[in-house]
């Protein structure tokens, strides 16, 4: 793991941080048997890097924050059961931006609004069956063989979510804070190949937009100088893994 940060000096009321993060992990799980046909091995590899800048500006009762980022990911999974092998490799460019502005409306209320976007453009190479290597969220015992019906695939996918949000923080009592919010997030899902294929039609891609409306609310009650009670509820969505 590695981290580097630069914070140049700006004028009063402004702050800028430029941060780079990187990490690399590699793991292997192996079960040996007296019969080589029953040997099982799984290899996993994950690399990622991120570069982001965070700019903040404070002007009286107003605060503006802007955070763009860009990065890359690489992940690999390989499963070998006897003579059967399956693997999936993914390389991805990730990018995004979050911008937020908060302004004080009165002594007891603060209005916040903004936009955030996160995108992933990935290249995926896959060899195995429909179930092995497993997809995100699929339960699968270790060592499950891919079976005899295996094939290979090579495709690209692009996922981009752009969310617009507004929130208002209310403080009706000195010890009580309530913050309702509303978020609208259309998500673009693109892929160059759809599986399983439809009949005898040639390979085709897909492009669609999923819409999500997410109401949320957070409540904070100060019990004493040392203790606070916090609760939140709402609707949340997450784009699928590429």
Coordinates of C-alpha atoms in Angstrom, one line a residue:
X1 CA 0.0 0.0 0.0
X2 CA 1.2 3.5 -0.7
X3 CA -0.1 7.1 -0.1
X4 CA 1.2 10.5 -1.1
X5 CA -0.3 13.9 -0.4
X6 CA 0.4 17.5 -1.4
X7 CA -1.4 20.4 0.2
X8 CA -0.3 23.7 -1.4
X9 CA -1.0 26.9 0.5
X10 CA -3.9 29.0 -0.8
X11 CA -5.5 32.3 0.3
X12 CA -7.5 32.5 3.5
X13 CA -10.8 30.5 3.4
X14 CA -9.5 28.0 0.7
X15 CA -7.8 24.6 1.0
X16 CA -6.5 22.2 -1.6
X17 CA -5.3 18.6 -1.2
X18 CA -3.9 16.4 -3.9
X19 CA -3.7 12.7 -2.9
X20 CA -2.5 9.6 -4.6
X21 CA -3.3 6.1 -3.3
X22 CA -2.1 2.7 -4.6
X23 CA -2.5 -0.8 -3.4
X24 CA -1.6 -4.4 -4.5
X25 CA -2.8 -7.7 -3.1
X26 CA -2.1 -11.3 -4.2
X27 CA -3.5 -14.4 -2.6
X28 CA -3.6 -18.2 -3.2
X29 CA -5.7 -21.0 -1.7
X30 CA -4.8 -24.6 -2.4
X31 CA -6.1 -28.0 -1.4
X32 CA -3.9 -31.0 -2.4
X33 CA -5.2 -34.6 -2.8
X34 CA -3.5 -38.0 -3.2
X35 CA -5.3 -38.0 -6.5
X36 CA -4.0 -35.2 -8.7
X37 CA -7.4 -35.0 -10.4
X38 CA -8.8 -33.6 -7.2
X39 CA -6.3 -30.9 -6.6
X40 CA -7.9 -27.5 -6.2
X41 CA -6.2 -24.1 -6.4
X42 CA -7.5 -20.5 -6.5
X43 CA -5.4 -17.4 -7.3
X44 CA -6.6 -13.8 -6.8
X45 CA -4.8 -10.6 -7.8
X46 CA -5.9 -7.0 -7.2
X47 CA -4.2 -3.8 -8.0
X48 CA -5.6 -0.2 -7.9
X49 CA -4.5 3.4 -7.9
X50 CA -6.3 6.6 -7.4
X51 CA -5.5 10.3 -7.9
X52 CA -7.9 12.9 -6.5
X53 CA -7.9 16.5 -5.6
X54 CA -10.1 18.1 -3.0
X55 CA -10.8 21.8 -3.1
X56 CA -12.7 23.6 -0.3
X57 CA -13.8 27.2 0.0
X58 CA -15.4 28.9 3.0
X59 CA -17.0 32.2 2.6
X60 CA -19.1 33.3 5.6
X61 CA -22.0 30.9 6.0
X62 CA -21.3 29.2 2.6
X63 CA -19.0 26.2 1.9
X64 CA -18.1 24.8 -1.5
X65 CA -16.3 21.5 -2.0
X66 CA -15.2 20.0 -5.3
X67 CA -13.4 16.6 -5.6
X68 CA -12.5 15.1 -9.0
X69 CA -10.7 11.8 -9.3
X70 CA -9.3 9.4 -11.8
X71 CA -7.8 5.9 -11.3
X72 CA -7.2 2.4 -12.6
X73 CA -8.0 -1.1 -11.4
X74 CA -6.8 -4.5 -12.3
X75 CA -8.3 -7.8 -10.9
X76 CA -7.7 -11.4 -11.8
X77 CA -9.3 -14.6 -10.5
X78 CA -8.2 -18.1 -11.6
X79 CA -9.6 -21.5 -10.5
X80 CA -8.0 -24.8 -11.3
X81 CA -9.8 -28.1 -10.3
X82 CA -7.8 -31.1 -11.6
X83 CA -7.3 -30.4 -15.3
X84 CA -10.2 -28.0 -15.5
X85 CA -9.4 -24.2 -15.4
X86 CA -11.4 -21.0 -15.3
X87 CA -10.4 -17.4 -15.0
X88 CA -11.6 -13.9 -15.3
X89 CA -9.4 -10.8 -15.8
X90 CA -10.6 -7.2 -15.7
X91 CA -8.8 -3.9 -16.3
X92 CA -10.7 -0.7 -15.7
X93 CA -10.4 3.1 -15.9
X94 CA -12.4 4.8 -13.1
X95 CA -13.2 8.5 -13.0
X96 CA -15.6 10.7 -11.2
X97 CA -16.5 14.1 -9.6
X98 CA -18.3 15.3 -6.5
X99 CA -19.3 18.9 -6.0
X100 CA -21.3 20.2 -3.1
X101 CA -22.4 23.6 -1.9
X102 CA -23.8 24.4 1.6
X103 CA -25.3 27.6 2.6
X104 CA -26.9 28.7 5.9
X105 CA -30.5 29.8 5.5
X106 CA -31.1 30.8 9.1
X107 CA -29.9 30.1 12.6
X108 CA -31.7 26.7 12.5
X109 CA -31.3 25.5 8.9
X110 CA -28.6 24.8 6.3
X111 CA -29.3 24.0 2.7
X112 CA -27.0 21.7 0.7
X113 CA -27.1 20.6 -2.9
X114 CA -24.7 19.2 -5.5
X115 CA -23.8 16.5 -8.0
X116 CA -21.6 13.5 -8.0
X117 CA -20.6 11.2 -10.8
X118 CA -18.7 7.9 -11.0
X119 CA -17.8 6.0 -14.1
X120 CA -16.0 2.8 -15.0
X121 CA -14.8 1.7 -18.4
X122 CA -13.6 -1.9 -18.2
X123 CA -12.1 -4.6 -20.4
X124 CA -13.0 -8.1 -19.3
X125 CA -11.6 -11.4 -20.5
X126 CA -13.3 -14.5 -19.2
X127 CA -12.9 -18.3 -19.6
X128 CA -15.2 -20.8 -17.9
X129 CA -18.9 -21.5 -17.6
X130 CA -21.8 -19.3 -16.9
X131 CA -21.4 -19.9 -13.1
X132 CA -17.6 -20.3 -12.8
X133 CA -15.8 -18.0 -12.1
X134 CA -18.7 -16.8 -10.0
X135 CA -20.3 -13.4 -10.6
X136 CA -20.6 -10.7 -8.0
X137 CA -23.0 -11.9 -5.2
X138 CA -23.3 -15.5 -6.4
X139 CA -22.8 -18.1 -3.7
X140 CA -20.3 -20.8 -4.7
X141 CA -18.4 -23.3 -2.6
X142 CA -14.6 -23.3 -3.0
X143 CA -13.4 -25.9 -5.6
X144 CA -16.6 -26.1 -7.6
X145 CA -15.4 -27.2 -11.1
X146 CA -16.4 -25.2 -14.1
X147 CA -17.8 -28.4 -15.8
X148 CA -17.5 -29.6 -19.4
X149 CA -19.5 -26.8 -21.0
X150 CA -16.9 -24.0 -21.0
X151 CA -16.2 -21.2 -23.4
X152 CA -14.3 -17.9 -23.5
X153 CA -15.5 -14.3 -23.8
X154 CA -13.9 -10.9 -24.4
X155 CA -16.0 -7.7 -24.0
X156 CA -16.0 -4.2 -22.8
X157 CA -18.4 -2.5 -20.4
X158 CA -19.0 1.1 -19.3
X159 CA -21.0 2.1 -16.3
X160 CA -21.7 5.7 -15.4
X161 CA -23.9 7.0 -12.6
X162 CA -24.6 10.7 -12.2
X163 CA -26.5 11.8 -9.1
X164 CA -28.1 15.1 -8.2
X165 CA -29.0 15.7 -4.6
X166 CA -30.5 18.2 -2.3
X167 CA -30.6 18.2 1.5
X168 CA -31.7 20.5 4.3
X169 CA -30.4 20.3 7.8
X170 CA -32.9 21.5 10.4
X171 CA -32.2 22.1 14.1
X172 CA -35.6 22.7 15.8
X173 CA -34.0 22.1 19.2
X174 CA -30.4 22.8 20.4
X175 CA -29.9 19.0 20.9
X176 CA -31.8 17.7 17.9
X177 CA -30.7 17.8 14.2
X178 CA -32.9 16.4 11.4
X179 CA -31.6 16.2 7.8
X180 CA -34.0 15.0 5.0
X181 CA -32.6 14.7 1.5
X182 CA -33.6 13.6 -2.0
X183 CA -31.3 12.1 -4.6
X184 CA -32.0 11.4 -8.3
X185 CA -29.4 9.2 -10.1
X186 CA -29.7 8.0 -13.7
X187 CA -27.1 5.3 -14.5
X188 CA -25.8 4.4 -17.9
X189 CA -25.0 0.7 -18.5
X190 CA -23.2 -0.2 -21.7
X191 CA -21.7 -3.5 -22.8
X192 CA -20.3 -4.8 -26.2
X193 CA -21.7 -8.3 -25.6
X194 CA -24.8 -9.8 -24.1
X195 CA -24.9 -13.2 -22.5
X196 CA -26.6 -15.6 -23.0
X197 CA -27.2 -14.9 -26.8
X198 CA -30.7 -14.7 -28.1
X199 CA -31.5 -17.6 -30.4
X200 CA -29.4 -17.7 -33.5
X201 CA -28.9 -13.9 -33.6
X202 CA -25.3 -12.6 -33.9
X203 CA -23.6 -11.2 -30.9
X204 CA -25.1 -7.8 -29.9
X205 CA -24.3 -5.2 -27.3
X206 CA -26.6 -3.4 -25.0
X207 CA -27.1 0.2 -23.8
X208 CA -29.7 1.3 -21.3
X209 CA -30.3 3.9 -18.6
X210 CA -31.6 2.9 -15.1
X211 CA -33.3 5.6 -13.1
X212 CA -33.3 5.7 -9.3
X213 CA -35.0 8.2 -6.9
X214 CA -33.7 7.9 -3.4
X215 CA -35.4 9.7 -0.5
X216 CA -33.3 9.7 2.7
X217 CA -33.4 11.1 6.2
X218 CA -30.9 11.3 9.1
X219 CA -31.6 12.2 12.7
X220 CA -29.0 13.1 15.4
X221 CA -29.9 13.6 19.1
X222 CA -27.3 14.9 21.5
X223 CA -27.8 13.1 24.8
X224 CA -24.9 14.8 26.7
X225 CA -21.6 16.5 26.1
X226 CA -20.0 13.0 25.5
X227 CA -22.8 11.0 23.8
X228 CA -24.9 11.4 20.7
X229 CA -27.6 9.1 19.2
X230 CA -27.6 8.9 15.4
X231 CA -30.0 7.1 13.0
X232 CA -30.5 7.2 9.3
X233 CA -32.8 5.5 6.7
X234 CA -33.4 5.7 3.0
X235 CA -33.2 4.1 -0.4
X236 CA -29.8 3.2 -1.9
X237 CA -28.7 1.8 -5.2
X238 CA -25.3 0.6 -6.5
X239 CA -24.4 -0.1 -10.2
X240 CA -23.6 -3.8 -11.0
X241 CA -20.0 -4.9 -11.1
X242 CA -18.6 -4.9 -14.7

